[in-house]
PDB file of C-alpha atoms and ligand atoms in Angstrom:
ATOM      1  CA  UNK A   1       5.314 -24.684  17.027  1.00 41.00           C
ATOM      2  CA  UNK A   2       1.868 -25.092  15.495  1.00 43.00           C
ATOM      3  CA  UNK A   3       1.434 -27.871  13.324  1.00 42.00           C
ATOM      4  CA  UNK A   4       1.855 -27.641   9.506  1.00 44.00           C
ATOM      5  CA  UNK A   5      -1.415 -27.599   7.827  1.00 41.00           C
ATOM      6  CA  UNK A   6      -2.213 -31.222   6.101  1.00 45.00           C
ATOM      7  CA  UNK A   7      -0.752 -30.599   2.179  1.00 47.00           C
ATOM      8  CA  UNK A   8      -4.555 -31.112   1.005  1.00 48.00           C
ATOM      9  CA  UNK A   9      -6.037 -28.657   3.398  1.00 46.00           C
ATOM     10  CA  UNK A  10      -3.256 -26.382   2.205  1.00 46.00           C
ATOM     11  CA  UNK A  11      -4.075 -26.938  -1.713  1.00 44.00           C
ATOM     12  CA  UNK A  12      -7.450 -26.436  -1.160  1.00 46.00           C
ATOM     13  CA  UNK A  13      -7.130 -22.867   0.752  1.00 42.00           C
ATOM     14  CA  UNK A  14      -4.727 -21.599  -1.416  1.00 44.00           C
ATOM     15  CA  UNK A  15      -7.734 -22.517  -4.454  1.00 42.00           C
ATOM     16  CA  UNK A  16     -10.378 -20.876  -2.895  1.00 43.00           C
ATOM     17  CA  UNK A  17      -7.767 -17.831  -1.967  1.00 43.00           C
ATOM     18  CA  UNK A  18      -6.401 -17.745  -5.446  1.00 43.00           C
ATOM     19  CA  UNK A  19     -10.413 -17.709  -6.626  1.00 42.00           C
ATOM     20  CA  UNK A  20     -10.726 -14.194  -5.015  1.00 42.00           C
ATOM     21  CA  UNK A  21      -7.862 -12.832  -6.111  1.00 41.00           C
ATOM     22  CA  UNK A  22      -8.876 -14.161 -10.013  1.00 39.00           C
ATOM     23  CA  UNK A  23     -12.425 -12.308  -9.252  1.00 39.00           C
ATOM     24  CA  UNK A  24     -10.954  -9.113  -8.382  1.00 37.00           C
ATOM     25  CA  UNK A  25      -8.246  -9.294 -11.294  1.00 37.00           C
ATOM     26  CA  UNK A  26     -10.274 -10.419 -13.927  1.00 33.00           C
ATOM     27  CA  UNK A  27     -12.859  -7.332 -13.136  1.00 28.00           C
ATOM     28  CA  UNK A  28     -10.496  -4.892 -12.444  1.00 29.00           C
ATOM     29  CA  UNK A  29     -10.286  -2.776 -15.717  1.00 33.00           C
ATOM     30  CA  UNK A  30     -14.562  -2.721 -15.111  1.00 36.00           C
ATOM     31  CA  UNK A  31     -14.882  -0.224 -12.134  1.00 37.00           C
ATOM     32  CA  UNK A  32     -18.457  -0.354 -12.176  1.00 38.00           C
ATOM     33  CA  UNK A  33     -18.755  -4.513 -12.000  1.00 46.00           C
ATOM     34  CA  UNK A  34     -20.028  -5.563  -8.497  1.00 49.00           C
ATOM     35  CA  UNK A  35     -17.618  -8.339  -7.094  1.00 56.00           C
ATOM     36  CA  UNK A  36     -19.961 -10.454  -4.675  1.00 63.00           C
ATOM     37  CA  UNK A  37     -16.511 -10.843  -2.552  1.00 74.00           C
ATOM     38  CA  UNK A  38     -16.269  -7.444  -1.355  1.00 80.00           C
ATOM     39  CA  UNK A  39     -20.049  -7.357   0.193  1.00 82.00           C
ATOM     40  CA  UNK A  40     -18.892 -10.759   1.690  1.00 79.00           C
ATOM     41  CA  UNK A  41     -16.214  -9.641   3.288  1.00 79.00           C
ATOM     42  CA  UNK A  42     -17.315  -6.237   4.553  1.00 84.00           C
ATOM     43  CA  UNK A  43     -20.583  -8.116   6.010  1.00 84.00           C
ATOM     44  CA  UNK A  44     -17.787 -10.222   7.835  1.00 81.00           C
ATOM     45  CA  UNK A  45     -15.848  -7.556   9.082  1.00 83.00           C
ATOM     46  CA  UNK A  46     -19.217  -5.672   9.895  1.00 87.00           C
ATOM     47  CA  UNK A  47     -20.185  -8.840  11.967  1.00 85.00           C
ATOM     48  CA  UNK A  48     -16.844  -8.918  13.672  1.00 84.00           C
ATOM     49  CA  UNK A  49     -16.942  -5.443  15.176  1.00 86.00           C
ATOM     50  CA  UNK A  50     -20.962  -5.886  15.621  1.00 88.00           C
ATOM     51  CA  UNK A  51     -20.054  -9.353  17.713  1.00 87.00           C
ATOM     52  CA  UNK A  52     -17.532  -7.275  19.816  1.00 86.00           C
ATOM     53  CA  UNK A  53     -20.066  -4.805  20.720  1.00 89.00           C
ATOM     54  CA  UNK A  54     -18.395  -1.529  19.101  1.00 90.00           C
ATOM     55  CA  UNK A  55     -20.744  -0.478  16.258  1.00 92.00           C
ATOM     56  CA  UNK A  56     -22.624   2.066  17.043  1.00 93.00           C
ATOM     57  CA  UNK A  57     -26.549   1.745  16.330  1.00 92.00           C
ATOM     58  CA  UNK A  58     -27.556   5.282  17.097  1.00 92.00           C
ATOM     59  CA  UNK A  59     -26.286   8.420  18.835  1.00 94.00           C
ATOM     60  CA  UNK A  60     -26.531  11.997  18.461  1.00 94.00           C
ATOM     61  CA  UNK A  61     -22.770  11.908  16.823  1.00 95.00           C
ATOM     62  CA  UNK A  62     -24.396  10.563  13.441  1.00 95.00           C
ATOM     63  CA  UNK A  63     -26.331  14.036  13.509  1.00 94.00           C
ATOM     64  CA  UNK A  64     -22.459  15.793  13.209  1.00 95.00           C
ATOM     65  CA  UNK A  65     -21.285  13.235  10.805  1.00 96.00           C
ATOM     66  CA  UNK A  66     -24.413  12.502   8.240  1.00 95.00           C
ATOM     67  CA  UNK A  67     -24.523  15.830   6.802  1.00 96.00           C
ATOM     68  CA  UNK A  68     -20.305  15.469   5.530  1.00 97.00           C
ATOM     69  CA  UNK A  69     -20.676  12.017   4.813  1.00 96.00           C
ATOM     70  CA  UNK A  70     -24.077  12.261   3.167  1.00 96.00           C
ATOM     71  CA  UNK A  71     -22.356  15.196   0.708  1.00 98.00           C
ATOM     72  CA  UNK A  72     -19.132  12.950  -0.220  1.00 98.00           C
ATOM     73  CA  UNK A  73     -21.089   9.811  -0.764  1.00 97.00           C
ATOM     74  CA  UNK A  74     -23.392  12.019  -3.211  1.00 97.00           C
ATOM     75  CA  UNK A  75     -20.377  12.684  -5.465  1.00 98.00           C
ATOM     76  CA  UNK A  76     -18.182   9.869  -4.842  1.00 98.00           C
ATOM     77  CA  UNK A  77     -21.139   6.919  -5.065  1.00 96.00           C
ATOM     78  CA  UNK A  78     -20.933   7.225  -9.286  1.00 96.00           C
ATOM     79  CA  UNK A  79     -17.606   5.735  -8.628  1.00 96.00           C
ATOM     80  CA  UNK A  80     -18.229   2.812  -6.614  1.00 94.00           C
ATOM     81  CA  UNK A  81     -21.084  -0.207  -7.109  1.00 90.00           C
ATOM     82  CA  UNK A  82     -22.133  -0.971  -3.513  1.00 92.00           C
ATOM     83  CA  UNK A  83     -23.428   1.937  -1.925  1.00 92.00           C
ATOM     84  CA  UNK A  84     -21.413   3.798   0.423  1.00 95.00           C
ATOM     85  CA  UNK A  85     -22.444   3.831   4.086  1.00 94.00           C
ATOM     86  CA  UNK A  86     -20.774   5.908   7.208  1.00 95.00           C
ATOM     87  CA  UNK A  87     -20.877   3.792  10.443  1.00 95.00           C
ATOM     88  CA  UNK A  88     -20.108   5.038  13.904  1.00 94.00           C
ATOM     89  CA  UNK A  89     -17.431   2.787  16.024  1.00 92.00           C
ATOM     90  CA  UNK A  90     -16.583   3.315  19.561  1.00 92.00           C
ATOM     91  CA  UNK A  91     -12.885   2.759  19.565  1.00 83.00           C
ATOM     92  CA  UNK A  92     -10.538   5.600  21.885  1.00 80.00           C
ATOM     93  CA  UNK A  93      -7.833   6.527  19.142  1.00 79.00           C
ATOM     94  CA  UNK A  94      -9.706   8.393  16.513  1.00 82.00           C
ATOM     95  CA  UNK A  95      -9.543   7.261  13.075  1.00 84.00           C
ATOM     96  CA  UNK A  96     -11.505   5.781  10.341  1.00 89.00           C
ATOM     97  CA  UNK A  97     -10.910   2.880   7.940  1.00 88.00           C
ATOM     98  CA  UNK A  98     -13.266   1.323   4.928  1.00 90.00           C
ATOM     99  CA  UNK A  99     -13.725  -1.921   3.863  1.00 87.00           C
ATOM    100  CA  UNK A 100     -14.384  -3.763   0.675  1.00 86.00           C
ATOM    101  CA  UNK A 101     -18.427  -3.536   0.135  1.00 89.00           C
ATOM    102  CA  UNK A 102     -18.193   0.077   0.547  1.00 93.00           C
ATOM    103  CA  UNK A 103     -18.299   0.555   4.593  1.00 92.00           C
ATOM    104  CA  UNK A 104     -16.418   3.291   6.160  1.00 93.00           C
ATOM    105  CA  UNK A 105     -16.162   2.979   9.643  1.00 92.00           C
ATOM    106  CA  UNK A 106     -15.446   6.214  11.401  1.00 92.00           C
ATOM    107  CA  UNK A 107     -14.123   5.738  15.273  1.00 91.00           C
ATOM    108  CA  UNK A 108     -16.231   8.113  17.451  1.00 92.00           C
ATOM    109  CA  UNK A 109     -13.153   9.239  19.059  1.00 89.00           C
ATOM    110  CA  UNK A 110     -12.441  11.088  15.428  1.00 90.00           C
ATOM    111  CA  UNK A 111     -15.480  13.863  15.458  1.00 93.00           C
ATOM    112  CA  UNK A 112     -13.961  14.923  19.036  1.00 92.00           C
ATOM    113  CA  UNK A 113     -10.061  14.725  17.497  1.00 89.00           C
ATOM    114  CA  UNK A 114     -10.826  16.930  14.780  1.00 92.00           C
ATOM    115  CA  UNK A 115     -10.129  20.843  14.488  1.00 92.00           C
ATOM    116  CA  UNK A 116     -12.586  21.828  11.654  1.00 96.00           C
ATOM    117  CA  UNK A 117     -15.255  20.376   9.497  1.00 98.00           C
ATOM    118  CA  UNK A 118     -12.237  20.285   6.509  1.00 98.00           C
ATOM    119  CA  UNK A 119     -10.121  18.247   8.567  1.00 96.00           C
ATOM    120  CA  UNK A 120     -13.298  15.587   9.152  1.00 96.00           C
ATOM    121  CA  UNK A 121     -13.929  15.960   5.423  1.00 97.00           C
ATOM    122  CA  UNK A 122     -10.334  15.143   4.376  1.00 96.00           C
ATOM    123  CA  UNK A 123     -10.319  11.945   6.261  1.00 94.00           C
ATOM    124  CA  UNK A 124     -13.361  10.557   5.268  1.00 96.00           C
ATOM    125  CA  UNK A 125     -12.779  11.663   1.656  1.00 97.00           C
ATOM    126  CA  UNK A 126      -9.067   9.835   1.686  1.00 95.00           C
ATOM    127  CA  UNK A 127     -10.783   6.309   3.358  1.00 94.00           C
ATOM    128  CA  UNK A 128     -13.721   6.590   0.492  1.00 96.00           C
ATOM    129  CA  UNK A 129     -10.719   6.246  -1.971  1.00 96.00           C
ATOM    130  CA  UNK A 130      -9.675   3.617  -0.596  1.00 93.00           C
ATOM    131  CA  UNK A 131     -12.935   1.951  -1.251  1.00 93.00           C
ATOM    132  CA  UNK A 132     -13.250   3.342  -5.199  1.00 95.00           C
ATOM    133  CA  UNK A 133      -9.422   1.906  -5.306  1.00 94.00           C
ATOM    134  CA  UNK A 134     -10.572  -1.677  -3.732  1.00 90.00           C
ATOM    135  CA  UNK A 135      -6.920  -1.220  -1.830  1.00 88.00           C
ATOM    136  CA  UNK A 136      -8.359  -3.620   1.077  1.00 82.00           C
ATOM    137  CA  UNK A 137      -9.414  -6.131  -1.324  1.00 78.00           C
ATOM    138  CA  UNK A 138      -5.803  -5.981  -2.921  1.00 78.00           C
ATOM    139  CA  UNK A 139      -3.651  -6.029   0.522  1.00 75.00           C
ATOM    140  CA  UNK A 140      -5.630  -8.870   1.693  1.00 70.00           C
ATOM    141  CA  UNK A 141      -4.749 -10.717  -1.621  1.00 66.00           C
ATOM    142  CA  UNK A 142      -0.949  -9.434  -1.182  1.00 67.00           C
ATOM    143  CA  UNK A 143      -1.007 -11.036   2.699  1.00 64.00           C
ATOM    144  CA  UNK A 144      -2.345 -13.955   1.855  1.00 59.00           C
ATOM    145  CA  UNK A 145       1.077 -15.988   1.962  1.00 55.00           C
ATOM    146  CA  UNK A 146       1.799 -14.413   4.910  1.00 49.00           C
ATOM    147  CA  UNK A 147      -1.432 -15.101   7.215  1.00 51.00           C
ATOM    148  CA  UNK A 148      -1.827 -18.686   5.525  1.00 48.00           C
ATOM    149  CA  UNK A 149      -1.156 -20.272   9.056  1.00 50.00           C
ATOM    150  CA  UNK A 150      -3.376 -17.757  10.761  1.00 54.00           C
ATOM    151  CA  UNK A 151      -6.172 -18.464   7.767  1.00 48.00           C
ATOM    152  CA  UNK A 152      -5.605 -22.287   7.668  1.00 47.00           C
ATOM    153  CA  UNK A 153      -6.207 -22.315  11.192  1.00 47.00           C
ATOM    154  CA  UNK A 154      -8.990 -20.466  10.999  1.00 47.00           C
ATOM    155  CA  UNK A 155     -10.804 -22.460   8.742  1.00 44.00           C
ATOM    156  CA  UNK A 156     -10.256 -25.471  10.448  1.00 44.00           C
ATOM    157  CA  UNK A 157     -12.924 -24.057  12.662  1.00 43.00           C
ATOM    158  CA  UNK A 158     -14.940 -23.624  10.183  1.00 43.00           C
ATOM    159  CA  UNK A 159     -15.919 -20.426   9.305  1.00 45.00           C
ATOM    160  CA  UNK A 160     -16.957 -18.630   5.834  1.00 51.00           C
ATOM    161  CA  UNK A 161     -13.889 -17.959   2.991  1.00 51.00           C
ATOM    162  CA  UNK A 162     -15.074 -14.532   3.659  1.00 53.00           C
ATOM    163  CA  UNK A 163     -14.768 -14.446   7.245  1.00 55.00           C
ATOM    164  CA  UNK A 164     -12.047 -16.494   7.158  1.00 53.00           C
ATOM    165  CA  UNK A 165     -10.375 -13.644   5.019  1.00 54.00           C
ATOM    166  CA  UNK A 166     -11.303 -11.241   7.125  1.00 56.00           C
ATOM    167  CA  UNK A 167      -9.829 -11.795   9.734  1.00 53.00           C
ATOM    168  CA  UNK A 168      -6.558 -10.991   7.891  1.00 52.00           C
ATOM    169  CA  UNK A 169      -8.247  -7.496   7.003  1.00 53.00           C
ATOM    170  CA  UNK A 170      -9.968  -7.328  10.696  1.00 54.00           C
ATOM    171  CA  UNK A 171      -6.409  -8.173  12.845  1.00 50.00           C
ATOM    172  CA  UNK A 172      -4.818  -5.361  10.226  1.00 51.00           C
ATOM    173  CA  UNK A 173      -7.438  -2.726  11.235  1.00 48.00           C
ATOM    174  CA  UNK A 174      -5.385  -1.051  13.579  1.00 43.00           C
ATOM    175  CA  UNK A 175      -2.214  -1.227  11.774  1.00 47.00           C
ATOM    176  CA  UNK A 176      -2.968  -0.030   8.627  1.00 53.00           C
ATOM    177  CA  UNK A 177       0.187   0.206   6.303  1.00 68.00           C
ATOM    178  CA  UNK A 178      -0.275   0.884   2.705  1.00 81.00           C
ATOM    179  CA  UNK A 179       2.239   2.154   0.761  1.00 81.00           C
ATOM    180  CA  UNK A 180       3.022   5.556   0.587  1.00 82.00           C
ATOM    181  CA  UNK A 181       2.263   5.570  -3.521  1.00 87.00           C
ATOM    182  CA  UNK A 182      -1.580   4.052  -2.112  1.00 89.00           C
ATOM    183  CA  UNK A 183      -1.515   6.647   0.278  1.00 89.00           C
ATOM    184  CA  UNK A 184      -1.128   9.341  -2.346  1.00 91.00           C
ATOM    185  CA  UNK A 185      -3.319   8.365  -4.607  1.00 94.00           C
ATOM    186  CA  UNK A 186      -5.942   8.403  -2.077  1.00 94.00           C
ATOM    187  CA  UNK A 187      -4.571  11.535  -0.765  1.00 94.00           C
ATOM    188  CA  UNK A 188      -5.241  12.891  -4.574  1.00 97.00           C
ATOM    189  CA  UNK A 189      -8.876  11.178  -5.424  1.00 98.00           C
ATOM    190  CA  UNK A 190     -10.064  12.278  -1.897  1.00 97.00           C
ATOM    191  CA  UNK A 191      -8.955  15.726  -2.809  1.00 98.00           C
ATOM    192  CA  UNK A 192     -10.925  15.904  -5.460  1.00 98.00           C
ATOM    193  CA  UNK A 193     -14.040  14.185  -4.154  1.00 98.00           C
ATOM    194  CA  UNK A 194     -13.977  17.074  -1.121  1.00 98.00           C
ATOM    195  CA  UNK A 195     -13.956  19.439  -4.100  1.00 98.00           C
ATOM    196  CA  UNK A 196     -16.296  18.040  -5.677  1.00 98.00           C
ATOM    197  CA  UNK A 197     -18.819  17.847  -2.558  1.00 98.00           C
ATOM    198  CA  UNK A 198     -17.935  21.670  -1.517  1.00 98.00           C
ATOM    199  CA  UNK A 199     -15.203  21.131   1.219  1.00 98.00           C
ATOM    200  CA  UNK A 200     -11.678  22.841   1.217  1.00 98.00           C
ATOM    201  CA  UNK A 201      -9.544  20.187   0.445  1.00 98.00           C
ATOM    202  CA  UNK A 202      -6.879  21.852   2.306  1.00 98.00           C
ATOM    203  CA  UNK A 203      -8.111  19.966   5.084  1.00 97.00           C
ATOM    204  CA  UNK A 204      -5.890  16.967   4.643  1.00 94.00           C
ATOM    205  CA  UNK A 205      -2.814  19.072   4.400  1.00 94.00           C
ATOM    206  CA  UNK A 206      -4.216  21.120   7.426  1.00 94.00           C
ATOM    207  CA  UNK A 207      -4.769  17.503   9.989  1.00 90.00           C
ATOM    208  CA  UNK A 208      -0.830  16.642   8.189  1.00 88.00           C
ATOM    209  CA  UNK A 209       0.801  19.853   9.148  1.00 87.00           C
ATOM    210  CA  UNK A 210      -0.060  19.733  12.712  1.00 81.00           C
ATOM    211  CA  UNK A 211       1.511  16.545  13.516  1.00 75.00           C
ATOM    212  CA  UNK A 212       4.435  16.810  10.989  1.00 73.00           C
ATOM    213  CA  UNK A 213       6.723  17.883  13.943  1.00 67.00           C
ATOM    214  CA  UNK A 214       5.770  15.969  16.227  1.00 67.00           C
ATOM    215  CA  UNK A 215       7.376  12.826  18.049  1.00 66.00           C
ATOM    216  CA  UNK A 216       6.478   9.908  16.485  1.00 65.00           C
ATOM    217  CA  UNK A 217       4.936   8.325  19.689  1.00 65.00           C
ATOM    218  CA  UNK A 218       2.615  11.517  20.025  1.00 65.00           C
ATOM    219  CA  UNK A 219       1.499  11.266  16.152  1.00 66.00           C
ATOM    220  CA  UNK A 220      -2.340  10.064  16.528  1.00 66.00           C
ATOM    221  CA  UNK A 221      -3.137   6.787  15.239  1.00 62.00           C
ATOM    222  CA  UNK A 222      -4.607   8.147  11.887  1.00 64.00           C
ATOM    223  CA  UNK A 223      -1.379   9.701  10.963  1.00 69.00           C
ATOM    224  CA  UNK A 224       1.271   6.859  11.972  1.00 60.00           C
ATOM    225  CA  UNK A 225      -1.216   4.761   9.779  1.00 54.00           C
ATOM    226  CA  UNK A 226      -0.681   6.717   7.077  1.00 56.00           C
ATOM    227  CA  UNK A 227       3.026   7.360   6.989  1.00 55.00           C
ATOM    228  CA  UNK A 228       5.246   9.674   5.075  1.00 60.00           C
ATOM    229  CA  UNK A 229       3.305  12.841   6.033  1.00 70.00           C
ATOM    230  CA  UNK A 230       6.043  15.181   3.939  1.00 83.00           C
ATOM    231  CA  UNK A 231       5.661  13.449   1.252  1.00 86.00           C
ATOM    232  CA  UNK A 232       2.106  13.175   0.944  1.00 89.00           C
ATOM    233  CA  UNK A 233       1.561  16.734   1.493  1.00 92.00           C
ATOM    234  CA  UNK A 234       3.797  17.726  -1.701  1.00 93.00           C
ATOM    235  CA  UNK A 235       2.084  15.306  -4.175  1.00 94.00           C
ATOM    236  CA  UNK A 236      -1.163  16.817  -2.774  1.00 96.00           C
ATOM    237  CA  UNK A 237      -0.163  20.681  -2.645  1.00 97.00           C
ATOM    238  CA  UNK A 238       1.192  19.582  -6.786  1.00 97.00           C
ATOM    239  CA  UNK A 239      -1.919  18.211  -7.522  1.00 98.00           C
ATOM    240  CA  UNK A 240      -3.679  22.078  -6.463  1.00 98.00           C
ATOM    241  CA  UNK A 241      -1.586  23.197  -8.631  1.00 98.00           C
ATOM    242  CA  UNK A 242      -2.051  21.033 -11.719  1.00 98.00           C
ATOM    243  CA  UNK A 243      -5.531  21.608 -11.129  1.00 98.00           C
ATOM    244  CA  UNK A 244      -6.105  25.281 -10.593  1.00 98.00           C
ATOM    245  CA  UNK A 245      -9.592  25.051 -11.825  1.00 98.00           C
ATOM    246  CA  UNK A 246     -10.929  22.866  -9.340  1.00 98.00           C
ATOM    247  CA  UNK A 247      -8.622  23.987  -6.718  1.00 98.00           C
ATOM    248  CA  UNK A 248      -7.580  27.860  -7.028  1.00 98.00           C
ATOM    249  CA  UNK A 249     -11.491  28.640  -5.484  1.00 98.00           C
ATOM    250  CA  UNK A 250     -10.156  26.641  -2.247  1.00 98.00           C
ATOM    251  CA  UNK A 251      -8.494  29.002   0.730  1.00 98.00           C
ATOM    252  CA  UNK A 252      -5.386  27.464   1.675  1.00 98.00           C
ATOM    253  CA  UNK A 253      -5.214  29.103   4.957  1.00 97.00           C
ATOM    254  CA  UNK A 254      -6.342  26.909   8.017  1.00 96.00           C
ATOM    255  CA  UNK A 255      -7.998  30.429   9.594  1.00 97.00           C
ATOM    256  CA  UNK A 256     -10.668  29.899   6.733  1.00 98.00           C
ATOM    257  CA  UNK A 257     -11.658  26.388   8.509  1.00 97.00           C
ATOM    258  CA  UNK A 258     -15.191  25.859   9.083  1.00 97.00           C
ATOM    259  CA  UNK A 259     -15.561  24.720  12.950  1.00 95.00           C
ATOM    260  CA  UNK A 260     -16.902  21.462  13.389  1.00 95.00           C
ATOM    261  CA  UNK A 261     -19.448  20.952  16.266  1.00 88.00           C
ATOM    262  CA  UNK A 262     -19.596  18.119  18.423  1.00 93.00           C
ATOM    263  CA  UNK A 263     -21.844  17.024  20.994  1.00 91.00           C
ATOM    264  CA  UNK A 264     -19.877  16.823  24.279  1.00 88.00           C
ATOM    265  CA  UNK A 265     -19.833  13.350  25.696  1.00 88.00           C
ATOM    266  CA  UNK A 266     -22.698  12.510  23.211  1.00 91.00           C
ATOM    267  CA  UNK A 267     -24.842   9.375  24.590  1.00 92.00           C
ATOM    268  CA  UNK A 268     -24.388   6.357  22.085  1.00 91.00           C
ATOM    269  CA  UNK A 269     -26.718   2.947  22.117  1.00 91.00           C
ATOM    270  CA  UNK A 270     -24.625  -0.196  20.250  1.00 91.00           C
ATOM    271  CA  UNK A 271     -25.900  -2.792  18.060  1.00 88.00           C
ATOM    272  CA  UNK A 272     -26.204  -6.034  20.111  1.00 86.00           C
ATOM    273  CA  UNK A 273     -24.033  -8.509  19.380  1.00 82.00           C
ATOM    274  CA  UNK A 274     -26.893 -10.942  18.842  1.00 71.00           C
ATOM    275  CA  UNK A 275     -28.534  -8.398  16.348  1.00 62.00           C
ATOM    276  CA  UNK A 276     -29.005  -9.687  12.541  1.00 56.00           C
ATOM    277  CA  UNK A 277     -26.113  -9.018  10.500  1.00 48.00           C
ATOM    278  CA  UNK A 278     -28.037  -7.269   7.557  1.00 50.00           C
ATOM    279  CA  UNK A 279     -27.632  -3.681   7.235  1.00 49.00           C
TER     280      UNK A 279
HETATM  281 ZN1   ZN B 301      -5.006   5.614   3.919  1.00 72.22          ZN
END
């Protein structure tokens, strides 16, 4: 058994965690207010997954991804203050996740998962969501009670609050679990975000319906993530409905997918661990 944390060292993480979660409440109801926090701790996760060597400085993949992400950040970037940037990760279970500070990091391993352009559009639309929500920034303030041995330890070595936070959001990375009423609603935002920038938003429901017979141990990463497929597909296939203005001009059938092309076994240079951290 680990020691307990010294009472003092205790009271004086729980002020400095109950000082970010204050930040983010208090500006809450102003979406456009930039919380210094959230650049913090995206730099911190950036530097984490820089130090282990897995961002991805350049490779012809960005050439498949920019022109997607480049049309969702043009209409989703009203909607967030810290400008919305698409980073390559070499991980081998495709996926994507965003952090506070308006990173989404999209796992190489995704552009050679996906079927169409729709289904790439989908995802990406669904993570910037996240980001226009702030749901990392509110999980990590949810966990905090539970990683305070994990976090007290940590900042006995001395790191930043924000690193020292992130590691919370960092260790979660790969276990994503929001709720399936988060999961919705940025099912529902990203649906109208791929509207917005031109792509079928059918594409989420598309990348759904293919796994939502599958065993669970053969459901990709992405989708075990993001649980509650069923469900998720309903509350978006009611919210084409509600919405026949924006939606109706959408073709629901997958045939109507526009193919996404890949380089095969595209070459990819990394960011150096000892690189500086600034984007
Ligand atoms: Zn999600």
């Amino acid at each position: 058994m680990p020691k307990p944390l010294s009472s003092k060292l205790g009271v004086r993480i729980a002020l400095l965690l109950s000082m970010v979660s204050l930040v983010s409440m208090a500006q809450a109801p102003l979406p456009e207010t930039v919380t210094d926090q959230e650049t913090e701790l995206g730099q911190a996760v950036y530097d984490e997954l820089r130090d282990k060597g897995e961002i991805i400085e350049s490779s012809p993949l960005y050439q498949s991804l920019k022109p997607v992400a480049d049309a969702i950040a043009r209409v989703a970037q009203s909607r967030y203050p810290h400008p919305l940037k698409f980073i390559l990760v070499h991980e081998p279970k495709p996926n994507a996740f965003a952090t506070p500070g308006g990173n989404i990091y999209v796992l190489d391993s995704l552009l050679y998962f996906v079927k169409n352009t729709e289904q790439l559009a989908g995802t990406l639309c669904h993570e910037v969501s996240h980001t226009i929500h702030r749901d990392a920034v509110a999980r990590m303030a949810k966990a905090q009670k539970i990683e305070m041995r994990e976090i007290g330890a940590a900042i006995l070595l001395g790191p930043t609050l924000a690193g020292t936070l992130a590691i919370g959001l960092t260790g979660d990375l790969h276990s994503l679990a929001y709720s399936r009423d988060i999961e919705s609603n940025a099912d529902v935002t990203g649906s109208d975000i791929c509207a917005a920038a031109g792509y079928n938003p059918w594409g989420l429901v598309w990348l759904f319906r293919e796994f939502q017979d599958t065993d669970a141990a053969q459901v990709p990463q992405l989708l075990s993530d993001h649980p509650a497929n069923g469900v998720r597909i309903t509350t978006l296939e009611q919210h084409f409905r509600d919405n026949p203005s924006v939606f109706s001009q959408f073709n629901p059938d997958p045939k109507s997918a526009t193919p996404f092309n890949v380089p095969k076994d595209a070459s990819e240079q990394f960011l150096r661990p000892d690189a500086r951290g600034d984007q």
